[in-house]
Every structure is written in structure tokens, then in C-alpha cells.
Coordinates of C-alpha atoms in Angstrom, one line a residue:
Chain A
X296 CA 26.8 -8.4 61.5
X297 CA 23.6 -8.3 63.7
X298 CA 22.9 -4.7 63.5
X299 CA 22.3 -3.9 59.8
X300 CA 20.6 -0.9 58.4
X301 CA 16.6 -0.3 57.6
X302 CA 18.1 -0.5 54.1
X303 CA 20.0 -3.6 54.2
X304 CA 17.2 -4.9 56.0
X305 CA 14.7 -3.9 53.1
X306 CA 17.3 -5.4 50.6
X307 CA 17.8 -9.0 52.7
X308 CA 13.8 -9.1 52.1
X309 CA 14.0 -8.5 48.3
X310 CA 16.3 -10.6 47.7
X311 CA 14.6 -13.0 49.6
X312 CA 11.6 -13.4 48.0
X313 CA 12.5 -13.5 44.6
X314 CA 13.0 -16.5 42.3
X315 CA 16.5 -18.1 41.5
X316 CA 15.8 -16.4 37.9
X317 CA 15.0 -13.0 39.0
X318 CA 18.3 -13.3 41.2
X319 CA 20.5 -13.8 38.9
X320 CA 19.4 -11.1 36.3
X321 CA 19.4 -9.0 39.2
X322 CA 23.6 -9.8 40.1
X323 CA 23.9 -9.5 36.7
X324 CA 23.3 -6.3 36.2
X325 CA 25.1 -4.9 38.9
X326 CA 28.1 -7.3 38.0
X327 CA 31.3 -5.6 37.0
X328 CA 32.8 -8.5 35.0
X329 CA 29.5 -9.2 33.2
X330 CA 30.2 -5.7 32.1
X331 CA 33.7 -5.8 31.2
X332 CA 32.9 -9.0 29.5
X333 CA 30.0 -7.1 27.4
X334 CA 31.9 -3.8 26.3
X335 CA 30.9 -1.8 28.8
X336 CA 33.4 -1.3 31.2
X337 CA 37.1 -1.2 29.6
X338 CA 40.1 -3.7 30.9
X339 CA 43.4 -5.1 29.7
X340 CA 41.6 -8.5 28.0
X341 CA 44.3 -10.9 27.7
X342 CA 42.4 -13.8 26.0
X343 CA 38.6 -14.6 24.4
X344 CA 36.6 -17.4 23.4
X345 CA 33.3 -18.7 23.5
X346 CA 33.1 -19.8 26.8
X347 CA 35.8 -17.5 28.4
X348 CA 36.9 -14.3 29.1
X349 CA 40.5 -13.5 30.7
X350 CA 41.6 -10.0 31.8
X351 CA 44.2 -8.7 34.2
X352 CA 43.6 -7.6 37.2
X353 CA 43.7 -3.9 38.4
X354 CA 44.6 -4.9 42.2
X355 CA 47.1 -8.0 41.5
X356 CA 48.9 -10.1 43.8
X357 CA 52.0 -10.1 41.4
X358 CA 51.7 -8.2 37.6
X359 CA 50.3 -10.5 35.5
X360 CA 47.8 -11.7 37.2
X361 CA 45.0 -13.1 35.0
X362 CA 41.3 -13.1 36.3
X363 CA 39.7 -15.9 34.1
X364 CA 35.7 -15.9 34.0
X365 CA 33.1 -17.9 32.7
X366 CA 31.3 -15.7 30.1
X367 CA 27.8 -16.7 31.7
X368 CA 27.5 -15.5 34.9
X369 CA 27.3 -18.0 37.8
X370 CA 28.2 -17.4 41.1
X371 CA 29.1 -20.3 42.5
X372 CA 31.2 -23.0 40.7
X373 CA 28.8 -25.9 41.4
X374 CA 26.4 -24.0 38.8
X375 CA 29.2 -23.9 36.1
X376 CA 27.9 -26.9 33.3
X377 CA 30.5 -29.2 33.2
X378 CA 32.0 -28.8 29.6
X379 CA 32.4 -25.3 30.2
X380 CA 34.3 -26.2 34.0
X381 CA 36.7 -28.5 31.8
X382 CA 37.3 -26.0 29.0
X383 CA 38.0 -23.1 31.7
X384 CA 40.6 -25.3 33.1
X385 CA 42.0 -26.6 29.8
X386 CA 42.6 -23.1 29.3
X387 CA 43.3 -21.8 32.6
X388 CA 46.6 -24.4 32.2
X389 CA 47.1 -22.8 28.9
X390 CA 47.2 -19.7 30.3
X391 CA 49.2 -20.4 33.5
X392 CA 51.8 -22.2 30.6
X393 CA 51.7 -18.6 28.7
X394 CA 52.6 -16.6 31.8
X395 CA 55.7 -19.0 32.7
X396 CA 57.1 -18.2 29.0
X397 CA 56.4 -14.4 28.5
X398 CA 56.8 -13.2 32.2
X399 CA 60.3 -15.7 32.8
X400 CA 58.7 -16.7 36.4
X401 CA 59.5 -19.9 37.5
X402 CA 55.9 -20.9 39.1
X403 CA 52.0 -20.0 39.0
X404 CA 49.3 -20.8 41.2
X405 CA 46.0 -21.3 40.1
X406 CA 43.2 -20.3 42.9
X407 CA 39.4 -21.0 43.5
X408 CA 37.9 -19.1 45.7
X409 CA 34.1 -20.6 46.4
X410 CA 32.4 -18.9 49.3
X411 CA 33.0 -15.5 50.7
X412 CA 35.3 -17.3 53.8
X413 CA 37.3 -18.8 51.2
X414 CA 37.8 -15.4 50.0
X415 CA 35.5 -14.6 47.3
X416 CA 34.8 -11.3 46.5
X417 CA 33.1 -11.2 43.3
X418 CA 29.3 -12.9 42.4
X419 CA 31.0 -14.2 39.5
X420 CA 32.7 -17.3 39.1
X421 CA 36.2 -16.7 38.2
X422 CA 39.6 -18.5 38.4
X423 CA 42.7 -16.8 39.3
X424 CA 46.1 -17.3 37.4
X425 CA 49.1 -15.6 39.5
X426 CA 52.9 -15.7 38.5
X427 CA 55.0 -16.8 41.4
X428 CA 59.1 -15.8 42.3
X429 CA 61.2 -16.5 45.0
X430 CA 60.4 -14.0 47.4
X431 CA 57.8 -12.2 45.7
X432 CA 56.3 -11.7 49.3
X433 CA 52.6 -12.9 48.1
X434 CA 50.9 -13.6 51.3
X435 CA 49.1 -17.1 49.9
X436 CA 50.2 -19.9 52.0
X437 CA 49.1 -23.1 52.6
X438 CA 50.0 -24.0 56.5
X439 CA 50.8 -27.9 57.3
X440 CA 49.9 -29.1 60.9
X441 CA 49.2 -32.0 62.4
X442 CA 46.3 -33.5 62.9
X443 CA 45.1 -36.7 65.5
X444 CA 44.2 -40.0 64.0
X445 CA 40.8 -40.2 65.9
X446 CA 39.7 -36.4 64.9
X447 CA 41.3 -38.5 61.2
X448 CA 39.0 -41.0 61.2
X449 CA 36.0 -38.7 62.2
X450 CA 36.3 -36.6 59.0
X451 CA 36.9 -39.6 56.6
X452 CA 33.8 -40.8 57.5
X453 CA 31.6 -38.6 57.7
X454 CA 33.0 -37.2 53.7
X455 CA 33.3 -40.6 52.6
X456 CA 29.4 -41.5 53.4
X457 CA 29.0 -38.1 51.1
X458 CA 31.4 -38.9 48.6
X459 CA 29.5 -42.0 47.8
X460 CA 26.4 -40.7 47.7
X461 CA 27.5 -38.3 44.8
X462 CA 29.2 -40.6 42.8
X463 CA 26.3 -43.4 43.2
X464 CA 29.2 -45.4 45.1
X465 CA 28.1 -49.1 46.9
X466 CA 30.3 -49.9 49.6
X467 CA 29.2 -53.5 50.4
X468 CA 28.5 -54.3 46.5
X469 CA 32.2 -52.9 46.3
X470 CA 33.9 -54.9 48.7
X471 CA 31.8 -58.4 47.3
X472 CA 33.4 -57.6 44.1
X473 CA 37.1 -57.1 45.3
X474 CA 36.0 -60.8 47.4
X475 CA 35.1 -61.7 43.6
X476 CA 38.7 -60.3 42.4
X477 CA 36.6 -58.5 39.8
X478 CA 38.3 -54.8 39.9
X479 CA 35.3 -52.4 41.5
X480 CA 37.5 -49.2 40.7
X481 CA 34.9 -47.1 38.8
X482 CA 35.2 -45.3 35.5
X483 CA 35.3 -41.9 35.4
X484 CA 32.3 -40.8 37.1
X485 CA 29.4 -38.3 36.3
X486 CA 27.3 -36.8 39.3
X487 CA 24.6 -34.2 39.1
X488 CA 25.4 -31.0 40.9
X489 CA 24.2 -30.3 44.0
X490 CA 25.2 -27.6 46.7
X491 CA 21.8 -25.1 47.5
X492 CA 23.5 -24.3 50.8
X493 CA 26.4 -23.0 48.8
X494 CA 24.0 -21.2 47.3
X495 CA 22.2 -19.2 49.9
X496 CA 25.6 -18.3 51.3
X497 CA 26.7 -16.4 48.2
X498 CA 23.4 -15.1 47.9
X499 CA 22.6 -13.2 50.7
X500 CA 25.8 -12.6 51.4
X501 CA 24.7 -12.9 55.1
X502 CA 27.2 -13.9 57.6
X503 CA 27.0 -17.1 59.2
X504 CA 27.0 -16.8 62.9
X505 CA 27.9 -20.1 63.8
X506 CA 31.0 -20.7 66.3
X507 CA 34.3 -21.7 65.0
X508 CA 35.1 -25.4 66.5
X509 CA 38.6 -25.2 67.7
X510 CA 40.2 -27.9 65.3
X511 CA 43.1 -28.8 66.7
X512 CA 43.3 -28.3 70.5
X513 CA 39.9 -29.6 71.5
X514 CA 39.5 -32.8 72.8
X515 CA 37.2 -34.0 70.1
X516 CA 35.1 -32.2 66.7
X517 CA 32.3 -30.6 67.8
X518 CA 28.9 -31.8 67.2
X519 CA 28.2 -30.8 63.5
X520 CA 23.9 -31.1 62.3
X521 CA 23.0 -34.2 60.0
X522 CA 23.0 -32.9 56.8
X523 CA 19.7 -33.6 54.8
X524 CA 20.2 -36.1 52.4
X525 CA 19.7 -35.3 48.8
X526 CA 16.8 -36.9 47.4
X527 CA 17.5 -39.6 44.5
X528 CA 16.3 -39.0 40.8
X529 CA 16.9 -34.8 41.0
X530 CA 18.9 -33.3 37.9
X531 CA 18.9 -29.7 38.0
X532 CA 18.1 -27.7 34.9
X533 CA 21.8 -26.8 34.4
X534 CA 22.9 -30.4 34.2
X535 CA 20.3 -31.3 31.3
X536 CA 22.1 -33.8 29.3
X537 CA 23.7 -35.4 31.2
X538 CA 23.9 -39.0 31.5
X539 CA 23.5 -40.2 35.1
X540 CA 25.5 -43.2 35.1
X541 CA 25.2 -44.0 38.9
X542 CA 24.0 -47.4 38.1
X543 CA 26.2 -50.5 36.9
X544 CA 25.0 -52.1 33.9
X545 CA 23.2 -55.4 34.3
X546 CA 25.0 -58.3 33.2
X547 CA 24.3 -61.5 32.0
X548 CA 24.2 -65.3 33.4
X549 CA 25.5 -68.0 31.1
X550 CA 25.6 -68.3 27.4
X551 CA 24.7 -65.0 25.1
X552 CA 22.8 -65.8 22.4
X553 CA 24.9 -65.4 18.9
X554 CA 25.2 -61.5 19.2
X555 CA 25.0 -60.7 15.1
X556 CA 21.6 -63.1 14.7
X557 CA 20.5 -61.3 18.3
X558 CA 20.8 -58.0 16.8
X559 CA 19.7 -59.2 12.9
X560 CA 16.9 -60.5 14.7
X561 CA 15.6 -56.8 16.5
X562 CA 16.7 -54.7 13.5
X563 CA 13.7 -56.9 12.1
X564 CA 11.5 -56.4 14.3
X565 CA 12.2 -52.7 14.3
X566 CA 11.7 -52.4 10.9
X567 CA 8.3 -54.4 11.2
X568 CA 9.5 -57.1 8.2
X569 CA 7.8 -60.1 9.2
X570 CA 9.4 -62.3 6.7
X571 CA 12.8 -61.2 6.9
X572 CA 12.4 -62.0 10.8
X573 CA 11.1 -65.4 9.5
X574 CA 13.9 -66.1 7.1
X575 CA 16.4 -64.7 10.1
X576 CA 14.9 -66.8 12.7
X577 CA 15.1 -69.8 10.1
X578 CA 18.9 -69.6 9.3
X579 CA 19.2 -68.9 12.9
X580 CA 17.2 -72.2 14.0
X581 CA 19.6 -73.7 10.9
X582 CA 22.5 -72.7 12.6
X583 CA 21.8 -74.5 16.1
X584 CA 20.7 -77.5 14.7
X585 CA 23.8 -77.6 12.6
X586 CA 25.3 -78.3 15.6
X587 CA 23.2 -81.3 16.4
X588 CA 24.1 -84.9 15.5
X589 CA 21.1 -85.3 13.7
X590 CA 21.5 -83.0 10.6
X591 CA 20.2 -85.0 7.8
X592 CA 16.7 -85.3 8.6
X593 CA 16.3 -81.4 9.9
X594 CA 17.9 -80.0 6.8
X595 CA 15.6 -81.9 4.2
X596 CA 12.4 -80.8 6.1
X597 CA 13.5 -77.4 6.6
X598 CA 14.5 -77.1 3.2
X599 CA 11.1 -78.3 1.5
X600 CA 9.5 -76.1 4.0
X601 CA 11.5 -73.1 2.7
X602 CA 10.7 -73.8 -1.0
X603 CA 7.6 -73.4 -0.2
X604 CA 7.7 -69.9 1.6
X605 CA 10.4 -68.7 -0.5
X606 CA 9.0 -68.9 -3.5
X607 CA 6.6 -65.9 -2.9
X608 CA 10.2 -63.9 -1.6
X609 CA 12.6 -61.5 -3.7
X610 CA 15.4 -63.6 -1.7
X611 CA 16.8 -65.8 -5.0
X612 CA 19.5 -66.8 -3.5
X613 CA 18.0 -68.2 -0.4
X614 CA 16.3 -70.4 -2.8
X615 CA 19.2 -71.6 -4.8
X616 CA 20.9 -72.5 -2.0
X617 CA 18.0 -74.5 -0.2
X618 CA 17.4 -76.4 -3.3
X619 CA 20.7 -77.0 -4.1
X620 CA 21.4 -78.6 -0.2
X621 CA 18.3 -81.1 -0.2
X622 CA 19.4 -82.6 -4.0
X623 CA 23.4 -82.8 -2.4
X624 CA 22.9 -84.6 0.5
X625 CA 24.2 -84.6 4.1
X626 CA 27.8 -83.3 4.4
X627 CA 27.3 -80.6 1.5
X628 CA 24.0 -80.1 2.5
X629 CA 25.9 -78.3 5.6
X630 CA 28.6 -76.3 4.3
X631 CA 25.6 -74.8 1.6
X632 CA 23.3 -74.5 4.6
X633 CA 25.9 -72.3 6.4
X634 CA 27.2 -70.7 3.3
X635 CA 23.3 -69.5 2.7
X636 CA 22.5 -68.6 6.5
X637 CA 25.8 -66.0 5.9
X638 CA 24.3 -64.8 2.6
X639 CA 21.1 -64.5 4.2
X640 CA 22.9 -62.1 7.1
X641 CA 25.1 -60.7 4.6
X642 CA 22.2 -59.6 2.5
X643 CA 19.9 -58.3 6.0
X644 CA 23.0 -55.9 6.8
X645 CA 23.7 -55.1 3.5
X646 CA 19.7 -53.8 3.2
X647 CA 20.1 -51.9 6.5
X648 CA 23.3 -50.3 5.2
Chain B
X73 CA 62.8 -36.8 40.2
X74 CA 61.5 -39.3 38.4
X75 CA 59.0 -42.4 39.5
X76 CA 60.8 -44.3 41.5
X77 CA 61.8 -41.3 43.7
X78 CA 58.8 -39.7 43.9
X79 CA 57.3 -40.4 47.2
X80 CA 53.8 -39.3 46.0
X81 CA 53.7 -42.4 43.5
X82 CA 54.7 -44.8 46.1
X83 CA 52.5 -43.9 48.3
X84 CA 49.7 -44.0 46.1
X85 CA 50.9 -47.4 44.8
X86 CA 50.6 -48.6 48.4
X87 CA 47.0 -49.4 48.8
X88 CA 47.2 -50.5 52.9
X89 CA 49.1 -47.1 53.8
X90 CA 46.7 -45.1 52.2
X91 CA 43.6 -46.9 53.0
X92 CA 44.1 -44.6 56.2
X93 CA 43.5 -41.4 53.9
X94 CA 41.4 -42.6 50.7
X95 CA 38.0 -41.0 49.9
X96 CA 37.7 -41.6 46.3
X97 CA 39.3 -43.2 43.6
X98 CA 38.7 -43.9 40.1
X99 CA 41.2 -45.4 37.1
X100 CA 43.1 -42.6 36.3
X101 CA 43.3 -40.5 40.1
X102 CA 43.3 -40.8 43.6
X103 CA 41.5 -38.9 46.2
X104 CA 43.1 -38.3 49.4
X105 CA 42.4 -36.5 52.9
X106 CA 46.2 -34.5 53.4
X107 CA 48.7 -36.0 56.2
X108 CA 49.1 -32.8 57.3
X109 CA 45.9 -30.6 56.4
X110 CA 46.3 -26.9 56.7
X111 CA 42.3 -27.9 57.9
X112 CA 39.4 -29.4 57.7
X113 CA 38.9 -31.2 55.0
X114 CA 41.8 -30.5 52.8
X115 CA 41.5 -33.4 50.3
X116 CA 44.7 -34.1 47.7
X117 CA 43.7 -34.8 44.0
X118 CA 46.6 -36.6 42.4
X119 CA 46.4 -38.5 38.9
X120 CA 48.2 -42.0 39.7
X121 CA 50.7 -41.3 36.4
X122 CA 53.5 -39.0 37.4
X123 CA 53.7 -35.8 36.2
X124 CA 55.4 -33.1 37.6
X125 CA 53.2 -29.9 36.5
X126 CA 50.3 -29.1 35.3
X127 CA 52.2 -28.1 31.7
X128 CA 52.5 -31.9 31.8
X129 CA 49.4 -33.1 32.6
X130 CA 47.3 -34.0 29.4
X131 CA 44.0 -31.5 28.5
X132 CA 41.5 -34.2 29.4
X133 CA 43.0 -35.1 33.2
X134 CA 43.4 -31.5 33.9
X135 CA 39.5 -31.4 33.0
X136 CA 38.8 -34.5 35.1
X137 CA 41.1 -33.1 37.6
X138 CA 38.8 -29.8 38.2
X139 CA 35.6 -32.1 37.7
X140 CA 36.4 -34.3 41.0
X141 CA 37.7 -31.5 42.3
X142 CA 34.6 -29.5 42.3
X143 CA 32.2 -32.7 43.3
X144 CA 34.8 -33.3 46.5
X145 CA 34.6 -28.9 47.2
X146 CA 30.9 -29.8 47.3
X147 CA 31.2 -32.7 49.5
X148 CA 33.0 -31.0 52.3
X149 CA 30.6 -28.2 51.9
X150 CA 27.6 -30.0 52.9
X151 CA 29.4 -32.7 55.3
X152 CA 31.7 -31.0 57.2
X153 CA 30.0 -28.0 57.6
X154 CA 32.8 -25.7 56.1
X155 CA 32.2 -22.5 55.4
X156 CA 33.8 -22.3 52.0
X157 CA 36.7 -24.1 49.8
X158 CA 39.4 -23.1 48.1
X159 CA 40.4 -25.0 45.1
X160 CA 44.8 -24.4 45.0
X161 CA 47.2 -25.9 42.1
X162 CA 50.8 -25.0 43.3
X163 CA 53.1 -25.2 40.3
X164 CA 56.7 -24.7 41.0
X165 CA 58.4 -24.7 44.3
X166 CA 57.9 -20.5 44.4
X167 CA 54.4 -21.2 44.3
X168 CA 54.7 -23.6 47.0
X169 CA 54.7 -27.1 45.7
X170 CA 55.9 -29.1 48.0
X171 CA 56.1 -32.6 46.2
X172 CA 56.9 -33.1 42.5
X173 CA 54.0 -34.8 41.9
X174 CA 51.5 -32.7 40.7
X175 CA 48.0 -32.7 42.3
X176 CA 45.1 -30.3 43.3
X177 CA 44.1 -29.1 46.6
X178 CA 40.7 -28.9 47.8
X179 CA 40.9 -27.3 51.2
X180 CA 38.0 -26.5 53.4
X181 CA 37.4 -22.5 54.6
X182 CA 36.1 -21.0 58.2
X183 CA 35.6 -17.4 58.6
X184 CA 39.4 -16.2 60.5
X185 CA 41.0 -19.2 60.3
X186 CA 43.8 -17.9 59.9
X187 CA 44.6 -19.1 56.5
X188 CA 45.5 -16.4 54.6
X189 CA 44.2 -16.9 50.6
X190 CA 44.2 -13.2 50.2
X191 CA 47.0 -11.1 49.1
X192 CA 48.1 -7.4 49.2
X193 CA 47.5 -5.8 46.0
X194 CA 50.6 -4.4 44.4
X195 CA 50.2 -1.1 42.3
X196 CA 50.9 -1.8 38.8
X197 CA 51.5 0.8 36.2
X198 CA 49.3 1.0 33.2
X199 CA 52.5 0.9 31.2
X200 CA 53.5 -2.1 32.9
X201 CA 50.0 -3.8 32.2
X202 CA 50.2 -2.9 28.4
X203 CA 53.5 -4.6 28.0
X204 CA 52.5 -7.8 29.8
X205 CA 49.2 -7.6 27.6
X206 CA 51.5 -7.5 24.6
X207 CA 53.9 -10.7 25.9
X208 CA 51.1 -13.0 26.7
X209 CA 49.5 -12.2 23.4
X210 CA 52.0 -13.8 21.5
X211 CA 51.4 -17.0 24.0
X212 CA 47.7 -16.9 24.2
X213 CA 47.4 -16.8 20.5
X214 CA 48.0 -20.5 20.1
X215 CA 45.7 -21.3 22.9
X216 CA 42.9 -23.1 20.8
X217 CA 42.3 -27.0 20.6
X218 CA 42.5 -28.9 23.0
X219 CA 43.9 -32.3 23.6
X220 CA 41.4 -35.2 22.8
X221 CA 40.8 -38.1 25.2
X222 CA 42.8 -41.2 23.8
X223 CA 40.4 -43.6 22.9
X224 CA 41.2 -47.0 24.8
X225 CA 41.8 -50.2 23.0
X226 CA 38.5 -52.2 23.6
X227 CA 39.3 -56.2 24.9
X228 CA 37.2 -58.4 22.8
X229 CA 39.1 -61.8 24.3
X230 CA 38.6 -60.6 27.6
X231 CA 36.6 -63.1 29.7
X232 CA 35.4 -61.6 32.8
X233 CA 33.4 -63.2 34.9
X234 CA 30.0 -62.5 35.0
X235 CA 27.5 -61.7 37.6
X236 CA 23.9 -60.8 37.6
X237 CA 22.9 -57.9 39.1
X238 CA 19.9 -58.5 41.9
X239 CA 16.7 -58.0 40.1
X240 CA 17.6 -56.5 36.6
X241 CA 17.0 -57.9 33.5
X242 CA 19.0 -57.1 29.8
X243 CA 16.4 -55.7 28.4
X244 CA 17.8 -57.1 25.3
X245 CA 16.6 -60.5 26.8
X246 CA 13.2 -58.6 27.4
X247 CA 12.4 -58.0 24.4
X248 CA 13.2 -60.7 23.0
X249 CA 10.8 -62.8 25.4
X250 CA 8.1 -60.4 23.7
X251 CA 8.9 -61.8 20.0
X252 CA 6.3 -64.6 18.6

């Protein structure tokens, strides 16, 4: 639409300049499902909960046809938080399971419309539930053509480059670790949200003026702008919480130390004991030179040196045992020096519940 | 049709076939640009365990389903230069499902394409929309909890190899240095 009125023209400006905040009070006012969600409009409400709000709607594509919003209002879907997202669908399967038993229809399609090309016609983020028969003459169809291997290629990489830059994906640290035969499939993966162009579209509700490319007859895609790349470290306010877990975890060369006296060991230090981190370290020094060859000599010094630290301790037992080691002599001396180094740990865990 | 038959599976199972079409893939789905796109950038979202529709599909996988879903919508957005998406579930061959395996369609929008997601609406009768109101209420009433993510059995004996990343640290180690 070039030619738009001195009105429109006045409204594209005021819409314009005011902050993402101010905009979406403002569409929320004048939003017709933020009213019917509040009271103030009246519809046939088919199901309620916290997050969600399901209605029918007055111009359906088949009867029963369920409209199911977000009870916030958000306009486009890469606004929507991500455990309301997952509880809208949860339900939106619910409800598409609900309309195959009471309405006896043998199908249901579930629609997102993002974008007003797509289709969307409200500022408010909704999914549609529709009940499907044979021959129910509902124009939604889903075309299959054919499509070249080059024009193939061209779109896989340029959405793969993007793909991986959302999910934090390395290609070359990938393909190192298939080389390794270690298994570089990710976990399931978070991403913050992203999408301002998507945005501004919805927005303004401006039409873009940009030629169609000719997808399948022309010779090759035409040329498309470089799309400015996100920059790293930004989490939008709506994704607060979440736990960016782009990054692999670190891992370790060679041996671990023993992971109960590691973690004994900064429990200590948390807590700011001193001499609970020196009776720690001590059973954990005991330990490693248990393994030794030379035992006897070790043990009888370590053990006079306890007797005399301990003795200013509340640790009895550590004394008992120490005492009881040096007068037994080598072979004993071990078993009681182990059996005291687990009552020592026993005793540390025991404290810190 | 169970696994064996169902071409979806098989082709998913077969990594060098669909290397050709791959964009994302994590343990429990695949992501895939469509043999035979209705347009540009139409991705398929399919779980790698069969199931035939979406009743079947457990709470949490529909979630994740949605999740990648919405990342990919947003990833053909700003890389292709679409003009909107349409997020599509067909469930049941009157809704157009074409294979029984059941996945999500992510398919990218230009102004007159000549896709048509629109429909013409019908006119319903208040009656009518009363008495499907009452139906579905006695469905929708046991809509409530949700499904909980299975918690996976952790390997303790499990002795991966290890490799340090370039540059990090534990910080475990760290702190440890930092200890008189």
C-alpha cells in the first residue's frame, strides 16, 4: 500500500516512536481476545487455566473450531516464554484429543499462523485447533512440488549456518568428535529468543514491498541481504531464567582426584573449619600413602603427629583410632587407619547433614 | 503400519540419505528440509520413535516438538528472508497427513504464494456452538497434569573418553589450586 491516508500516516508515526512497552499496552487495549479473555467481551470458552484461554470461533473453518491463546498477550510466538509455549501445546494436544472424541471426526489440524503473510490476523498469539472430515471442503492445503538439488543445497546452507548459531552448534568441533567416535548429537537444547524483524512486521503491520523471487522456475534464488548477525551474550527480558547452555562443559585430563574427599575437602572450606579441613586433608594424605609400599614408617609419624593436634579436638574417635594403630603395628595399623579415615568422612557428612 | 513399514523411520535411520536434507538434530528428533517442500523453507520435525499421532506422542516431546519448532520458524525468518511461517500438525489422513509418522511442519510464507492457509468461514448456529461447548466439556474437564519427563538412568560405569576442552579449566581444580 503506498498511498495511505494523512491518518494512517499520523498512526505509522505514533506507533513508531513509542517504546516496545508502550506498544504493547497500546495492542492491548484495542485487542479483542485480551477482552474476551478479561470478561469483557462474551464467547463460547471451551477451556481455562493459568496460562490459557480456549474459545470457539465465531467465523470457523469447520464447527468446533477452537482458538487457543496465551492469556498474556504477545503478538508474535518468539515472545511466548518457553514453559508457557510447552504448556499451550501440551494442551493444545489435549484439546485436539477432546475434539476427536466429542465431535466423532476422524482428524484435526493444529495451525500457527506467525506473520501477517502466513495468515495472521490477530495481534495476539493464538493456536488454532480445527476438526477435519473427508470432504469437509476446508480450503487448507499443503501443495508438494519439486524442488532442484542445487536451489536444495542453497537453502540448507544458508539455514544450517543459522540453525547453529541458535543452538550454539560447532561444526568442526562436531565432526573432530564423530573422528573421536564420541557421539556429538546434542541434548536437548535451550536457545534465547531472537526474531526483532518478526517483530517490526507484526508491528506496523506495514506491507513489505519487496519482490516475490520466482522459486521454482528461475534459473537460480535470487540474491537475498546478509542478515546481521546476532550479537553473542544477549538474553532478552522475556527469557530471564534461562540457562544458556550453548557451551560444552569442560572436561578433565587424567586421573580425578577421589570425588567424596574432593568434595569433603570444599564443604570445608566453605564452611571456613580450618581443622576439620586439616583432619580431612590428613585422612586424605593417609589414604594415598596407604597405597605406598612404605606404610610403616608414615603411619607411626602421622599418628604421633595427630595425638598431638587431636587432643585439643571434640573428634574422640579420631583419637582412639590413631592411638590404637601406632601400639598395633603395621598390617592393623592399616585396616584401623582406613577404618578411622571412613569415620572421619562419615562423621564430616554426618555434620553437614 | 508399524516400524518396519514406516518409510519415515527408515529414512531417518539412514544417516547418508538424509545427510542431503538434515539441519538439526538432537537425541530424541530429527530436523529435516521436506523432499518435496510446498516452499521455501519447509522444514519436517519428526521424533526418531514412531508414533503415529500426536494422541500418541508423550506431553514432554510434543513440548520439545513446538520448542524446535519455533527456534527453526525463527531461523527461516531471518535466513531466508521469508515473509512469515506457518507452524502445521496434520493428524489423520482428512487433515492431510500424508505419512504415519507423525511430525510438525514448519513452512516458510510469501505474500500470494499461492498457499492457501486461510479458510472460508462457515456459518454456525448459536445452537450448534452451545452443544459442541457442552460435548467438549465433558473432555476438557480432565485436561489437567501433564505427563512428566522420564528421568533417564544415569551410567556410573560408563567410561567415556575424555578430552579437554581448549583453554578451560574445572573450576573445581581452580579452587582447589587456591587452598593452603
Amino acid at each position: 500500500m503506498s498511498d495511505l491516508t494523512p491518518e494512517q500516516i499520523a498512526l505509522q508515526d505514533k506507533l513508531a516512536k513509542m517504546s516496545p512497552e508502550e506498544l504493547k499496552e497500546w495492542q492491548k487495549q484495542r485487542c479483542v481476545f485480551c477482552h474476551i479473555i478479561s470478561g469483557k467481551q462474551p464467547a463460547k470458552k471451551v477451556y481455562e487455566d493459568s496460562k490459557c484461554y480456549a474459545v470457539l470461533d465465531i467465523n470457523p473453518a469447520n464447527p468446533g473450531h477452537i482458538l487457543l491463546m496465551t492469556r498474556e498477550h504477545y503478538s508474535i510466538m518468539p515472545q511466548v516464554p518457553e514453559n508457557e509455549l510447552s504448556h499451550l501445546f501440551m494442551v493444545a494436544k489435549a484439546l485436539s484429543n477432546a475434539l476427536l472424541k466429542a465431535m466423532q471426526v476422524n482428524g484435526t489440524n493444529i495451525i500457527v499462523q506467525n506473520g501477517p503473510a502466513a495468515g495472521q490476523k490477530s495481534q495476539h498469539f493464538m493456536v488454532h485447533i480445527i476438526p477435519r472430515k473427508e470432504g469437509d471442503n476446508v480450503g487448507l492445503g499443503v501443495p508438494q512440488k519439486e524442488i532442484r538439488d542445487t536451489d536444495l543445497e542453497q537453502i540448507k546452507t544458508r539455514l544450517k549456518k543459522r540453525v547453529n548459531e541458535i543452538f550454539g552448534i560447532n561444526e568442526d568441533r562436531e565432526e573432530r568428535y564423530e573422528a573421536e567416535g564420541i557421539s556429538s548429537v546434542p541434548a536437548r537444547a535451550q536457545a534465547p529468543a531472537t526474531s526483532t524483524r518478526m517483530q517490526k512486521l507484526v508491528d506496523t503491520e506495514l506491507e513489505d514491498e519487496s519482490s516475490l523471487p520466482e522459486i521454482f522456475s528461475a534459473p537460480e534464488l535470487p540474491e537475498m541481504p546478509e542478515m546481521p548477525v546476532l550479537p553473542e551474550g544477549i538474553m532478552p527480558a522475556d527469557d530471564a531464567g534461562q540457562i544458556d547452555e550453548t557451551e560444552e562443559p569442560a572436561r578433565i585430563i587424567g586421573d580425578a582426584k577421589d570425588p567424596d574427599a574432593l568434595l569433603a575437602e570444599i564443604e570445608a572450606e566453605l564452611r571456613g573449619d580450618v581443622e576439620r579441613l586439616d583432619q580431612v586433608k590428613k585422612s586424605a594424605k593417609k589414604e594415598s600413602k596407604d597405597d605406598d609400599a612404605d606404610d610403616d614408617a608414615d603411619d607411626d609419624v602421622d599418628d604421633d603427629a595427630d595425638d598431638d593436634v587431636d587432643d585439643d579436638t571434640d573428634d574422640d574417635v579420631d583419637d582412639d583410632a590413631n592411638t590404637k594403630g601406632s601400639s598395633k603395628g603395621s598390617k592393623p595399623a592399616d585396616t584401623k587407619s582406613k577404618s578411622s579415615q571412613k569415620a572421619d568422612l562419615d562423621k564430616i557428612s554426618s555434620l553437614f547433614g | 503400519m508399524s516400524k518396519e513399514n514406516c518409510d519415515m523411520c527408515q529414512f531417518i535411520a539412514d544417516h547418508e540419505k538424509r545427510s542431503k536434507y538434515l539441519v538439526y538434530e538432537d537425541e530424541d528428533i530429527v530436523a529435516m528440509l521436506a523432499p518435496k517442500p510446498a516452499n521455501i523453507g519447509h522444514i519436517l520435525i519428526i521424533p526418531k520413535e514412531h508414533y503415529p499421532i500426536i494422541e500418541n506422542v508423550p506431553d514432554p516431546l510434543v513440548a520439545h516438538c513446538f520448542f524446535i519448532a519455533n527456534k527453526l520458524s525463527s531461523a527461516v525468518f531471518e535466513s531466508l528472508n521469508v515473509h512469515g511461517t506457518n507452524i502445521l500438525v496434520q493428524n489423520g489422513i482428512s487433515a492431510g497427513q500424508t505419512s504415519a509418522h507423525f511430525m510438525v511442519h514448519v513452512i516458510g510464507r510469501f505474500e500470494n504464494d499461492g498457499i492457501n492457509m486461510n479458510w472460508q468461514p462457515k456459518q454456525v448456529a448459536d445452537e450448534e456452538m452451545n452443544t459442541i461447548v457442552l460435548q467438549l466439556s465433558s473432555f476438557t474437564n480432565n485436561i489437567g497434569s501433564f505427563e512428566k519427563e522420564k528421568e533417564k538412568p544415569v551410567n556410573i560405569d560408563d567410561d567415556k573418553k575424555i578430552i579437554s576442552d581448549e583453554g578451560k579449566e574445572n573450576y573445581l581444580i581452580k579452587s582447589m589450586i587456591r587452598i593452603p
